[in-house]
């Protein structure tokens, strides 16, 4: 894209996309720019699959793509998303939600799970597993898996070694 054309060039690129991935929105307290919202909505209306990573769900919600659907975002922003967009069923406890042509993920680590899910859908498990291995991440975490462990792990019972490396 040409940097001086900004959102205009973005809208043109999105109009031809098969899949649009909206990264985390920088400031969940602010509404995303209308031109961005319109470009994402138009891309979806043209047949693109649209996915959001983390707080990118705020862009999809502003575009109306999450109305009447289940969605997720980072758990720390879920209440704000639900309050601002009451027609969205916000599920703060899952890694990602796949609604077919509209997908959302929780935090940044869950974004990798969603992206691997997309690779698996488009290119098969073998390609997704190879990619996961290169990224050194689990090959498949189900979208319904919890965002975080609610039970804290026990404190280690051993002490770190504080000696010299010389024998």
Short mmCIF file of C-alpha atoms in Angstrom, two decimals:
data_model
loop_
_atom_site.label_atom_id
_atom_site.label_comp_id
_atom_site.label_asym_id
_atom_site.label_seq_id
_atom_site.Cartn_x
_atom_site.Cartn_y
_atom_site.Cartn_z
CA UNK A 1 0.00 0.00 0.00
CA UNK A 2 1.06 3.56 -0.58
CA UNK A 3 1.56 5.25 2.83
CA UNK A 4 0.19 8.62 1.69
CA UNK A 5 -3.13 7.05 0.68
CA UNK A 6 -3.79 5.50 4.13
CA UNK A 7 -7.31 4.21 4.70
CA UNK A 8 -8.30 4.81 1.07
CA UNK A 9 -5.69 2.28 -0.07
CA UNK A 10 -6.72 -0.04 2.76
CA UNK A 11 -10.35 0.02 1.62
CA UNK A 12 -9.29 -0.87 -1.93
CA UNK A 13 -7.11 -3.76 -0.71
CA UNK A 14 -9.82 -5.11 1.59
CA UNK A 15 -12.42 -5.01 -1.19
CA UNK A 16 -10.47 -7.75 -3.00
CA UNK A 17 -9.48 -9.84 0.04
CA UNK A 18 -10.60 -13.40 0.74
CA UNK A 19 -9.67 -13.10 4.42
CA UNK A 20 -9.26 -9.92 6.45
CA UNK A 21 -7.49 -10.07 9.81
CA UNK A 22 -7.97 -7.07 12.08
CA UNK A 23 -5.13 -6.81 14.63
CA UNK A 24 -5.57 -5.63 18.19
CA UNK A 25 -7.08 -2.16 18.30
CA UNK A 26 -4.63 0.24 19.95
CA UNK A 27 -7.06 1.89 22.37
CA UNK A 28 -10.24 0.05 23.26
CA UNK A 29 -11.54 3.22 24.96
CA UNK A 30 -11.71 5.02 21.58
CA UNK A 31 -14.00 4.21 18.69
CA UNK A 32 -12.13 3.02 15.59
CA UNK A 33 -12.07 5.39 12.58
CA UNK A 34 -15.25 5.29 10.50
CA UNK A 35 -13.24 4.65 7.32
CA UNK A 36 -11.70 1.52 8.86
CA UNK A 37 -15.06 0.28 10.12
CA UNK A 38 -16.65 0.88 6.70
CA UNK A 39 -13.78 -0.88 4.89
CA UNK A 40 -14.07 -3.98 7.11
CA UNK A 41 -17.87 -4.05 6.76
CA UNK A 42 -17.63 -3.66 2.96
CA UNK A 43 -15.05 -6.45 2.72
CA UNK A 44 -17.35 -8.79 4.65
CA UNK A 45 -20.33 -7.82 2.50
CA UNK A 46 -18.21 -8.62 -0.58
CA UNK A 47 -17.65 -12.14 0.76
CA UNK A 48 -14.45 -11.89 2.77
CA UNK A 49 -13.99 -13.90 5.92
CA UNK A 50 -13.16 -11.43 8.71
CA UNK A 51 -11.19 -12.30 11.84
CA UNK A 52 -10.13 -10.12 14.74
CA UNK A 53 -7.21 -10.60 17.09
CA UNK A 54 -7.57 -9.47 20.70
CA UNK A 55 -9.14 -5.98 20.84
CA UNK A 56 -9.63 -5.99 17.07
CA UNK A 57 -13.09 -7.27 18.05
CA UNK A 58 -13.99 -3.63 18.76
CA UNK A 59 -13.58 -2.88 15.04
CA UNK A 60 -15.76 -5.85 14.04
CA UNK A 61 -18.38 -4.86 16.62
CA UNK A 62 -18.41 -1.25 15.40
CA UNK A 63 -18.97 -2.59 11.87
CA UNK A 64 -21.99 -4.55 13.11
CA UNK A 65 -20.39 -7.87 12.19
CA UNK A 66 -20.74 -9.25 15.71
CA UNK A 67 -24.40 -8.27 16.24
CA UNK A 68 -26.36 -11.34 17.32
CA UNK A 69 -23.20 -13.43 17.44
CA UNK A 70 -20.97 -14.90 20.11
CA UNK A 71 -17.53 -13.27 20.20
CA UNK A 72 -14.48 -12.95 22.40
CA UNK A 73 -11.69 -10.52 23.11
CA UNK A 74 -9.01 -10.26 25.78
CA UNK A 75 -10.69 -10.90 29.13
CA UNK A 76 -9.56 -7.50 30.47
CA UNK A 77 -11.60 -5.75 27.73
CA UNK A 78 -14.61 -8.08 27.57
CA UNK A 79 -16.84 -6.01 29.88
CA UNK A 80 -16.20 -2.84 27.86
CA UNK A 81 -16.98 -4.64 24.60
CA UNK A 82 -20.22 -6.04 26.07
CA UNK A 83 -21.28 -2.65 27.46
CA UNK A 84 -20.52 -0.75 24.28
CA UNK A 85 -22.06 -3.36 21.98
CA UNK A 86 -25.01 -5.00 23.79
CA UNK A 87 -26.12 -6.94 20.68
CA UNK A 88 -22.90 -8.97 20.89
CA UNK A 89 -22.77 -12.05 23.13
CA UNK A 90 -19.30 -11.60 24.62
CA UNK A 91 -17.66 -14.77 25.94
CA UNK A 92 -14.57 -13.75 27.94
CA UNK A 93 -13.62 -17.31 28.81
CA UNK A 94 -12.58 -18.83 25.47
CA UNK A 95 -9.52 -18.59 23.22
CA UNK A 96 -11.41 -17.93 20.00
CA UNK A 97 -14.87 -18.09 18.44
CA UNK A 98 -15.51 -19.30 14.89
CA UNK A 99 -18.83 -18.08 13.47
CA UNK A 100 -17.99 -19.17 9.93
CA UNK A 101 -17.22 -15.92 8.12
CA UNK A 102 -16.64 -13.91 11.30
CA UNK A 103 -14.05 -15.04 13.87
CA UNK A 104 -12.66 -13.44 17.03
CA UNK A 105 -9.77 -14.30 19.34
CA UNK A 106 -8.82 -13.44 22.89
CA UNK A 107 -5.35 -12.05 23.72
CA UNK A 108 -2.19 -12.15 21.63
CA UNK A 109 -1.29 -15.77 22.40
CA UNK A 110 -4.83 -16.84 21.50
CA UNK A 111 -4.41 -14.94 18.23
CA UNK A 112 -1.85 -17.57 17.20
CA UNK A 113 -4.41 -20.27 17.97
CA UNK A 114 -6.99 -18.55 15.77
CA UNK A 115 -4.49 -18.03 12.94
CA UNK A 116 -3.44 -21.69 13.10
CA UNK A 117 -7.15 -22.58 12.99
CA UNK A 118 -7.49 -20.52 9.79
CA UNK A 119 -4.42 -22.20 8.28
CA UNK A 120 -5.89 -25.59 9.22
CA UNK A 121 -9.21 -24.71 7.55
CA UNK A 122 -7.56 -23.41 4.38
CA UNK A 123 -4.53 -25.69 4.00
CA UNK A 124 -5.07 -28.72 6.23
CA UNK A 125 -3.71 -30.07 9.48
CA UNK A 126 -0.28 -31.03 8.14
CA UNK A 127 0.52 -27.46 7.09
CA UNK A 128 -0.89 -26.03 10.34
CA UNK A 129 1.12 -28.51 12.41
CA UNK A 130 4.33 -27.70 10.52
CA UNK A 131 3.74 -24.00 11.08
CA UNK A 132 3.01 -24.54 14.79
CA UNK A 133 6.24 -26.51 15.15
CA UNK A 134 8.22 -23.67 13.55
CA UNK A 135 6.54 -21.17 15.89
CA UNK A 136 7.17 -23.49 18.88
CA UNK A 137 3.52 -23.41 19.93
CA UNK A 138 0.98 -26.19 20.51
CA UNK A 139 -0.30 -27.49 17.16
CA UNK A 140 -3.94 -27.14 18.14
CA UNK A 141 -5.71 -25.59 21.08
CA UNK A 142 -9.47 -25.74 20.75
CA UNK A 143 -11.22 -22.38 20.65
CA UNK A 144 -13.37 -23.32 23.63
CA UNK A 145 -10.35 -23.73 25.89
CA UNK A 146 -10.18 -21.25 28.79
CA UNK A 147 -8.20 -18.02 28.36
CA UNK A 148 -6.41 -18.49 31.66
CA UNK A 149 -6.01 -20.98 34.47
CA UNK A 150 -8.23 -19.98 37.38
CA UNK A 151 -6.46 -22.19 39.93
CA UNK A 152 -2.98 -20.87 40.75
CA UNK A 153 -0.10 -23.26 40.45
CA UNK A 154 1.60 -24.26 43.71
CA UNK A 155 4.80 -22.46 44.60
CA UNK A 156 7.95 -24.41 43.79
CA UNK A 157 9.36 -26.36 46.71
CA UNK A 158 12.96 -26.20 45.55
CA UNK A 159 15.29 -23.24 45.68
CA UNK A 160 17.23 -21.86 42.77
CA UNK A 161 20.84 -22.84 42.73
CA UNK A 162 22.98 -19.86 43.68
CA UNK A 163 26.45 -21.33 43.48
CA UNK A 164 29.33 -20.82 41.14
CA UNK A 165 29.50 -22.63 37.83
CA UNK A 166 32.98 -23.82 38.81
CA UNK A 167 33.20 -27.22 40.42
#
